[in-house]
mmCIF file of C-alpha atoms and ligand atoms in Angstrom:
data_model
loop_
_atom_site.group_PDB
_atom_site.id
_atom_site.type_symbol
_atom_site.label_atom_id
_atom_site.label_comp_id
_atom_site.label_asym_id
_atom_site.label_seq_id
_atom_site.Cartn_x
_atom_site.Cartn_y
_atom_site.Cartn_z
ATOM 1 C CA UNK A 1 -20.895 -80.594 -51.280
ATOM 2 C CA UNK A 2 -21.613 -80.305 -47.336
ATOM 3 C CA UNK A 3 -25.373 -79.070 -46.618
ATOM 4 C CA UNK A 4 -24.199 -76.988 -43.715
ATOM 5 C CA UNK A 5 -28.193 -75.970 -43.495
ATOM 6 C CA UNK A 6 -29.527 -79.834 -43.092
ATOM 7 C CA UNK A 7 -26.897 -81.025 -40.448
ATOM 8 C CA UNK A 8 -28.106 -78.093 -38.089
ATOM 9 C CA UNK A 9 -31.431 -78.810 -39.237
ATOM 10 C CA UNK A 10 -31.009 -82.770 -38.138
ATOM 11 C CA UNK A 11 -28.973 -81.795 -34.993
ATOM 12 C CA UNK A 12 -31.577 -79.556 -34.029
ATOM 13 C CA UNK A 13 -34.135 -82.358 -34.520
ATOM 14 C CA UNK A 14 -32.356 -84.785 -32.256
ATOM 15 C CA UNK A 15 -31.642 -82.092 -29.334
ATOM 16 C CA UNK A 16 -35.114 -82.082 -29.558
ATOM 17 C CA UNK A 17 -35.746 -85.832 -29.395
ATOM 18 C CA UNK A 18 -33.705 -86.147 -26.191
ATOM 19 C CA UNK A 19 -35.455 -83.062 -24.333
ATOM 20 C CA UNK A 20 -38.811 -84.852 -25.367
ATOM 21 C CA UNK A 21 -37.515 -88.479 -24.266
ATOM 22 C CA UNK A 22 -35.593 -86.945 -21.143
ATOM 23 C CA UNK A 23 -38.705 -84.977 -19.914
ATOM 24 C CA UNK A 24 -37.042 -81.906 -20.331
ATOM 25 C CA UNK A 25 -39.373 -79.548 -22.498
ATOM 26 C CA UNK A 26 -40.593 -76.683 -21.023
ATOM 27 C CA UNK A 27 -43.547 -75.710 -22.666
ATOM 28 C CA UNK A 28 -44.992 -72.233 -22.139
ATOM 29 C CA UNK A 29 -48.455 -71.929 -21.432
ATOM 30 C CA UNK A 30 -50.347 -69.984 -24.117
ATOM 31 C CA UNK A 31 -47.211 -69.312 -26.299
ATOM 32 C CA UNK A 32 -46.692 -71.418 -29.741
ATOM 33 C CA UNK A 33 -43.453 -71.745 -29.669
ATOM 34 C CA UNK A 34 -40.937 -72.959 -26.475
ATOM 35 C CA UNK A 35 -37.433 -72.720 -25.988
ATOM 36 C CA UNK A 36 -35.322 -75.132 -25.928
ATOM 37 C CA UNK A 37 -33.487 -75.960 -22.780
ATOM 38 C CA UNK A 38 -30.359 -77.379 -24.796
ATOM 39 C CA UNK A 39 -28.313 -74.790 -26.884
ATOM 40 C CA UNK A 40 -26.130 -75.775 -30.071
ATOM 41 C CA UNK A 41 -22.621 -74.592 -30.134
ATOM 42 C CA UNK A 42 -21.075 -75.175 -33.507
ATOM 43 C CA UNK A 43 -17.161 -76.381 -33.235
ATOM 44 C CA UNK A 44 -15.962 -74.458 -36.259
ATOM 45 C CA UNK A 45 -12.229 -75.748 -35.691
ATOM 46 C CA UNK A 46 -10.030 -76.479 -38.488
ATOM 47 C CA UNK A 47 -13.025 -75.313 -40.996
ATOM 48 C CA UNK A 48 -12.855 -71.957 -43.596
ATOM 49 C CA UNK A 49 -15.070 -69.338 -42.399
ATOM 50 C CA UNK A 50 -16.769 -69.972 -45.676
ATOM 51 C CA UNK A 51 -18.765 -72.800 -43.994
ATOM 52 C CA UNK A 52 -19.347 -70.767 -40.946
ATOM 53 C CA UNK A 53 -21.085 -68.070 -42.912
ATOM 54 C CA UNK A 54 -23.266 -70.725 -44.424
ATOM 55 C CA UNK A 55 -24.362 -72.091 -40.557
ATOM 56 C CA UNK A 56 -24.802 -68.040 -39.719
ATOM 57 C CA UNK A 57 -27.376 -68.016 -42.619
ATOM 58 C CA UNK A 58 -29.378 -71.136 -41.357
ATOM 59 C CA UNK A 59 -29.319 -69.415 -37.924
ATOM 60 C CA UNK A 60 -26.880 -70.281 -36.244
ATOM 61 C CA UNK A 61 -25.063 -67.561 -33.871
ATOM 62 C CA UNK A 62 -22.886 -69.063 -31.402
ATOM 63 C CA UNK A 63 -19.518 -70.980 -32.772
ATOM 64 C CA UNK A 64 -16.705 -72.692 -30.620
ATOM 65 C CA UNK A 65 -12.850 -72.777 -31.523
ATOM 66 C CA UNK A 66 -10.231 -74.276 -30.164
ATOM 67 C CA UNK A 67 -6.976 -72.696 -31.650
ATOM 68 C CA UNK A 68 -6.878 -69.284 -31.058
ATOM 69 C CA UNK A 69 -4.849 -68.024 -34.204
ATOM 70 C CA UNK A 70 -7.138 -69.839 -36.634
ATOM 71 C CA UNK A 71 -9.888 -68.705 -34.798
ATOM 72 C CA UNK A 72 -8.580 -65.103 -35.069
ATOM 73 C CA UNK A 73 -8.655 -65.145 -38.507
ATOM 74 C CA UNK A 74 -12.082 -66.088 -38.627
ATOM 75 C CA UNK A 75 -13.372 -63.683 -36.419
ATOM 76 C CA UNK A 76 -11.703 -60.859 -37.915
ATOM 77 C CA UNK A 77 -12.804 -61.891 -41.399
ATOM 78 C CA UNK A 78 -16.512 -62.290 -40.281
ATOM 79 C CA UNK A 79 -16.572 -59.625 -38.138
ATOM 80 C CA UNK A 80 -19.259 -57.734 -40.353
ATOM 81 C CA UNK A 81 -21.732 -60.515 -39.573
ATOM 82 C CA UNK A 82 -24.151 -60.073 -36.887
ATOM 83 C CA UNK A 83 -24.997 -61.589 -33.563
ATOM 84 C CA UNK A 84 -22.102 -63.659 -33.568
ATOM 85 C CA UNK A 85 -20.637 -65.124 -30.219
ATOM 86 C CA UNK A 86 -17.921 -66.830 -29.948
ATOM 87 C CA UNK A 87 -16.749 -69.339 -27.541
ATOM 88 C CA UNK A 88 -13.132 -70.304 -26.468
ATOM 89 C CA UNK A 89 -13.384 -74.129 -25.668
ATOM 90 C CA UNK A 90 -9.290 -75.394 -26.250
ATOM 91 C CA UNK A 91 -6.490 -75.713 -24.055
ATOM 92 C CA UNK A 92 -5.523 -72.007 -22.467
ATOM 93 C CA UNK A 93 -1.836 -71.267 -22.455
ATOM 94 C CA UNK A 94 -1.501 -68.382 -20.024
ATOM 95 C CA UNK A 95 0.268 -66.183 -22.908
ATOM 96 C CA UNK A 96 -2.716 -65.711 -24.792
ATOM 97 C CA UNK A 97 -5.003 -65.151 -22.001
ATOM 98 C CA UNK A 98 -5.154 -61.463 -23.579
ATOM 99 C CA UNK A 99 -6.669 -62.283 -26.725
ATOM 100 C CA UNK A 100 -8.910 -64.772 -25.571
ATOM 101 C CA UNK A 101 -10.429 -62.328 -23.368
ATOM 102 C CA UNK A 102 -10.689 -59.577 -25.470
ATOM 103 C CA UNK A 103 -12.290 -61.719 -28.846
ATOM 104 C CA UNK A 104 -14.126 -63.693 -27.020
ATOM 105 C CA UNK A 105 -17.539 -63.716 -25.251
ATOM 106 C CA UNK A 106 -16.963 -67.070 -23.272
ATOM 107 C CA UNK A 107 -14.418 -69.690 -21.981
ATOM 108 C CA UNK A 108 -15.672 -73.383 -21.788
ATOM 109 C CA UNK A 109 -11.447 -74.443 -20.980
ATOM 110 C CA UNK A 110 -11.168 -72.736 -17.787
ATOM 111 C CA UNK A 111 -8.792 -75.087 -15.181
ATOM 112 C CA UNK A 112 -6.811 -73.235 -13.077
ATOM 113 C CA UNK A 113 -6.665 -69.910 -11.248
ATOM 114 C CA UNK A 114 -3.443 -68.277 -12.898
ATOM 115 C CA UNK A 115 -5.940 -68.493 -16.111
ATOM 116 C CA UNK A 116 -8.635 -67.018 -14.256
ATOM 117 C CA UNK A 117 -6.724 -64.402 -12.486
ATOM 118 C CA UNK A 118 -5.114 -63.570 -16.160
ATOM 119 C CA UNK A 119 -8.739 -62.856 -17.924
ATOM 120 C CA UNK A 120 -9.957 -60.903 -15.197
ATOM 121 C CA UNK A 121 -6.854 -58.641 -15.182
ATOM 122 C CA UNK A 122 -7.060 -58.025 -18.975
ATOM 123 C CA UNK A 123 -10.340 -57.222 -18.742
ATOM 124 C CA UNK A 124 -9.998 -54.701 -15.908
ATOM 125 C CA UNK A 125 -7.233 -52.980 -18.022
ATOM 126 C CA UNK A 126 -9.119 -52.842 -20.786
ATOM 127 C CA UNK A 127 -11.381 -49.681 -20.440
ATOM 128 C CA UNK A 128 -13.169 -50.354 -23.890
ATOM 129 C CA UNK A 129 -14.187 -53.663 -23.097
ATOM 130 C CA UNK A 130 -17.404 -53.436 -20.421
ATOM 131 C CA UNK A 131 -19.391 -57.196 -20.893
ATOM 132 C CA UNK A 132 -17.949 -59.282 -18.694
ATOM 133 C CA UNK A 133 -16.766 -62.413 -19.683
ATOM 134 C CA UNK A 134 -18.417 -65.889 -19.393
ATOM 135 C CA UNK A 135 -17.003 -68.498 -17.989
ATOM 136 C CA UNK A 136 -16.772 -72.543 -17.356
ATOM 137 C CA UNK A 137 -14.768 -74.397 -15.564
ATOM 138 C CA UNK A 138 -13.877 -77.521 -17.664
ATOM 139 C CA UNK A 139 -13.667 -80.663 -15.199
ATOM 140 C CA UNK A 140 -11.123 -83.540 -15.461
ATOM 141 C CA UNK A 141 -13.902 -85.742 -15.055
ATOM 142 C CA UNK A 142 -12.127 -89.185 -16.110
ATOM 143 C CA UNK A 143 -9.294 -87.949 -13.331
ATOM 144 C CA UNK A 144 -6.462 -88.927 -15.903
ATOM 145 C CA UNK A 145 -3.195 -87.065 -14.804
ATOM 146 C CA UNK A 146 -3.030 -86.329 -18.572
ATOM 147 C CA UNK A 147 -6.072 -84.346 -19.471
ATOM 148 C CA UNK A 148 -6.609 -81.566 -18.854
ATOM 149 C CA UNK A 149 -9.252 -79.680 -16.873
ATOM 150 C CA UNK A 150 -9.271 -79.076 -12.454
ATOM 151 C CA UNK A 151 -10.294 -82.224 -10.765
ATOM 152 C CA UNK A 152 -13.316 -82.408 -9.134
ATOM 153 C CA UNK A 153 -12.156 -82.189 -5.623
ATOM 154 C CA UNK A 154 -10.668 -78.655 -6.886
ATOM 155 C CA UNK A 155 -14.283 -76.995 -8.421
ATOM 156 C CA UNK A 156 -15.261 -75.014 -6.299
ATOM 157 C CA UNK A 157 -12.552 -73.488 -4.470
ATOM 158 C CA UNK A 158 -11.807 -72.428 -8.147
ATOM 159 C CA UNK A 159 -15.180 -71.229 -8.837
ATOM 160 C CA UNK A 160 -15.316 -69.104 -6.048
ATOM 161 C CA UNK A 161 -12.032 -67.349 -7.760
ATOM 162 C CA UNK A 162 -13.949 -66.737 -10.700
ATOM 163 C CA UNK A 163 -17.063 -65.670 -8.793
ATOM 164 C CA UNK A 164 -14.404 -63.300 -7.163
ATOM 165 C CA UNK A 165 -13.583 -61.501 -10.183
ATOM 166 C CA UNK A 166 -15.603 -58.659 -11.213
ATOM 167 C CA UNK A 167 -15.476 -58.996 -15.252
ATOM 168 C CA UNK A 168 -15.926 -62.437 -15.264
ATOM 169 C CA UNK A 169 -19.348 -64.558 -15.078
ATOM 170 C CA UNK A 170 -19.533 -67.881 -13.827
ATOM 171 C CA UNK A 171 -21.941 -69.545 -15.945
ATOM 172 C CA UNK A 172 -21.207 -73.398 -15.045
ATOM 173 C CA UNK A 173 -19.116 -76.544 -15.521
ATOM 174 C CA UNK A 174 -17.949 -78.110 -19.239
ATOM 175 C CA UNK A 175 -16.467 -81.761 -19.531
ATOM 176 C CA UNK A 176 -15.068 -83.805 -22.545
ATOM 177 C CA UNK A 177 -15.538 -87.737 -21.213
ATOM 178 C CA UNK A 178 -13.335 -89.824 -23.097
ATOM 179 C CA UNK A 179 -14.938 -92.037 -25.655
ATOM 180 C CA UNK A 180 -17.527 -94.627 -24.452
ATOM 181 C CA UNK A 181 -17.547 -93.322 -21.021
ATOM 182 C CA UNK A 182 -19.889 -94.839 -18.115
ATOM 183 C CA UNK A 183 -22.776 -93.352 -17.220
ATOM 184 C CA UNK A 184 -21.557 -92.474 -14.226
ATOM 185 C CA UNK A 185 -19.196 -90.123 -15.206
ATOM 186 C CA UNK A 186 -21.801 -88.615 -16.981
ATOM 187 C CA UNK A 187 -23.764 -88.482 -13.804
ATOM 188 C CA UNK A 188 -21.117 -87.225 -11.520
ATOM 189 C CA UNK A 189 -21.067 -84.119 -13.673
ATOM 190 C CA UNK A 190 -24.889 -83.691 -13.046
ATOM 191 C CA UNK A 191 -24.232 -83.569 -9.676
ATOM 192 C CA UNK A 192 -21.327 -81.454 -9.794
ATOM 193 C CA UNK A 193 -24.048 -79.000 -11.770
ATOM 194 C CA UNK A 194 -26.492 -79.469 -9.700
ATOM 195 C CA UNK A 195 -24.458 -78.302 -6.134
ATOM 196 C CA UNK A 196 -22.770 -75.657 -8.279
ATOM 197 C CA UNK A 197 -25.838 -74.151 -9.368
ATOM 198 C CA UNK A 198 -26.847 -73.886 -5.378
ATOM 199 C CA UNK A 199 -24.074 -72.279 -4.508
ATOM 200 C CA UNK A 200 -23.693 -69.380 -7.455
ATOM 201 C CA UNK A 201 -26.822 -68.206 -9.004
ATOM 202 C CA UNK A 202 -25.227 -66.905 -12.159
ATOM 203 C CA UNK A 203 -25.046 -70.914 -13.049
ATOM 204 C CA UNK A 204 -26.886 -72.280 -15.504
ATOM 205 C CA UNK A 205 -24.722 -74.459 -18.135
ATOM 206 C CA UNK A 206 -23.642 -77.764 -18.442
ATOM 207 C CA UNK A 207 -21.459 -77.943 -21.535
ATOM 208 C CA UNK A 208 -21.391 -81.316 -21.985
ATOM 209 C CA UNK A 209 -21.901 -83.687 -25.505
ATOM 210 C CA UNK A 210 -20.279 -83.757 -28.771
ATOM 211 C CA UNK A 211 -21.702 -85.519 -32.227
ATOM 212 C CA UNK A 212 -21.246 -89.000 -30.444
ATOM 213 C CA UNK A 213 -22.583 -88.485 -27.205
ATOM 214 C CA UNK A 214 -25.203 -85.787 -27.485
ATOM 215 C CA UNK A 215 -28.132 -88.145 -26.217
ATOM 216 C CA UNK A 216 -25.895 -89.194 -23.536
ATOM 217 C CA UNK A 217 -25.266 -85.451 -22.069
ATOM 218 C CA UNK A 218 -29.178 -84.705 -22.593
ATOM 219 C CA UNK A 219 -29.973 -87.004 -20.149
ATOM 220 C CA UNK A 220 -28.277 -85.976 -17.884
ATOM 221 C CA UNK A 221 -28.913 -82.633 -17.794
ATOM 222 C CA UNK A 222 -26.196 -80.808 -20.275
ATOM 223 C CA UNK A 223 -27.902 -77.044 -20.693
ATOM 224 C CA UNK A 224 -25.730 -76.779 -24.332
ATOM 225 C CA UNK A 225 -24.307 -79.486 -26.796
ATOM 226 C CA UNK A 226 -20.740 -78.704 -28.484
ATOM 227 C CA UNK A 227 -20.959 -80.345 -32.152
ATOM 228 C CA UNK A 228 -18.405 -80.161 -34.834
ATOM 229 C CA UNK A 229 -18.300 -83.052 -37.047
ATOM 230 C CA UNK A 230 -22.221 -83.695 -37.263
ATOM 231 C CA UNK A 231 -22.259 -80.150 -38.579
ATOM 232 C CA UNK A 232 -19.492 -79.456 -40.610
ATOM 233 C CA UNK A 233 -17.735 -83.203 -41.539
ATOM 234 C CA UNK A 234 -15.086 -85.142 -40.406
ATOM 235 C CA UNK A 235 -12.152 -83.145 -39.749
ATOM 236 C CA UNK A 236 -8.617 -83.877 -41.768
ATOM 237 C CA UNK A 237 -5.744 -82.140 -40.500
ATOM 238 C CA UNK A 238 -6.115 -81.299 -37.057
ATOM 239 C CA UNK A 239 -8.861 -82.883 -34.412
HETATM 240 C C1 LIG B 1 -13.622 -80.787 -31.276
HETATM 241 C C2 LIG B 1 -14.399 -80.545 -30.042
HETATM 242 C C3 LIG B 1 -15.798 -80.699 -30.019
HETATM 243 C C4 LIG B 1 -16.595 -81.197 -31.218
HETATM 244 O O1 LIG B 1 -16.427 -82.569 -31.366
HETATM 245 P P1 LIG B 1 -17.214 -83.402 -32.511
HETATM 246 O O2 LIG B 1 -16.998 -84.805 -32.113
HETATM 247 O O3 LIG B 1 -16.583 -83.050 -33.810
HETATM 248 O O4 LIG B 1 -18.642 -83.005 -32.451
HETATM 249 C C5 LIG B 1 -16.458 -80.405 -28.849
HETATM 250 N N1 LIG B 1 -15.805 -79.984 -27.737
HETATM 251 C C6 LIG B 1 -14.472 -79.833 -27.732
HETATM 252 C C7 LIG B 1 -13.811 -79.372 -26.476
HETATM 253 C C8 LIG B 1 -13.735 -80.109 -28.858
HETATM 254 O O5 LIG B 1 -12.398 -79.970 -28.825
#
């Protein structure tokens, strides 16, 4: 059976490898313990919330999903748990803009401004609902006409839109670089980052790194790592 508890636990231990290698430990004078400057988001797709209640118990609090009817289910059926955030990270059809925005605490898939426009409006109808919503623009950094995300020419005229909109948060930038990708598409989403961040002060993450390329995306500066199958196996059906 799947040790849910030592994959975080070795996960965990490599984030912290990279900071260490990558000079990025901040270590707080007097205080034991420091922060790390890398979160872990699990990627719970395609996996029972059975196995997601085991990751709560070793600690872990935020989880990512990409398909929002599975990830529905789950939410509703571990709704009871505590300090659970969930993150939106697939493809956004405009249609279910409504229910992303109201089960969700962020957005990683963010790409256009009908989408942005749409999760804003729901929120401002929605009386009940008063944290606003965080947000990152996902970036077509390998400029392939077929994948999605805004191109990079197109950032920040689009995250001005979001910065626009009252009940959202711009929090940063989020990239998937096709497998065995140069370093310097890696980079160019630094630098993206790093002029983003100047320009909006509400930015702080880079979500950037999956099981594969986690040491990768350290390096160069990702703020939280999105990993499915080191935590929670190879997935069968869908990917
Ligand atoms: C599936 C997925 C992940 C997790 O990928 P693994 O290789 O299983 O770690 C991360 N980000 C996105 C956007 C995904 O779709």
């Amino acid at each position: 059976m799947i040790n849910i508890k030592n994959n975080i636990d070795k996960i965990k231990a490599q984030i912290q490898q990279a900071c260490q290698e990558n000079g990025r430990l901040i270590s707080h004078s007097g205080l034991s313990s420091s922060s790390s400057p890398v979160s872990l988001l699990a990627v719970s797709k395609t996996k029972p919330a059975a196995l997601i209640k085991q990751a709560h118990i070793a600690g872990q609090n935020d989880f990512g999903e990409n398909y929002l009817q599975e990830a529905l289910e789950k939410i509703t059926e571990l709704a009871h748990l505590p300090h659970l955030v969930w993150h939106f990270i697939g493809p956004i059809q405009s249609n279910k803009t409504k229910q992303i925005a109201s089960n969700f605490s962020w957005v990683h898939s963010v790409d256009r401004e009908k989408i942005v426009l749409r999760l804003n409006q729901h929120l401002l109808n929605d009386e009940t609902h008063n944290t606003p919503l965080n947000i990152c623009l996902q970036v077509n950094i390998s400029n392939e006409s077929s994948k999605s995300g805004v191109a990079i020419n197109e950032v920040f005229a689009l995250a001005e839109i979001v910065n626009n909109c009252d009940k959202l948060t711009l929090r940063g930038l989020m990239a998937v670089p096709e497998k065995s990708a140069e370093n310097a598409c890696y980079e160019q989403m630094q630098n993206l980052f790093e002029q983003l961040k100047k320009s909006y002060p509400s930015v702080d993450t880079l979500s950037l790194g999956m099981s594969n390329d986690l040491e990768q995306a350290i390096a160069h500066g990702s703020t939280m790592v999105r990993i499915g199958t080191a935590i929670f196996g190879e997935r069968t059906n869908k990917t």
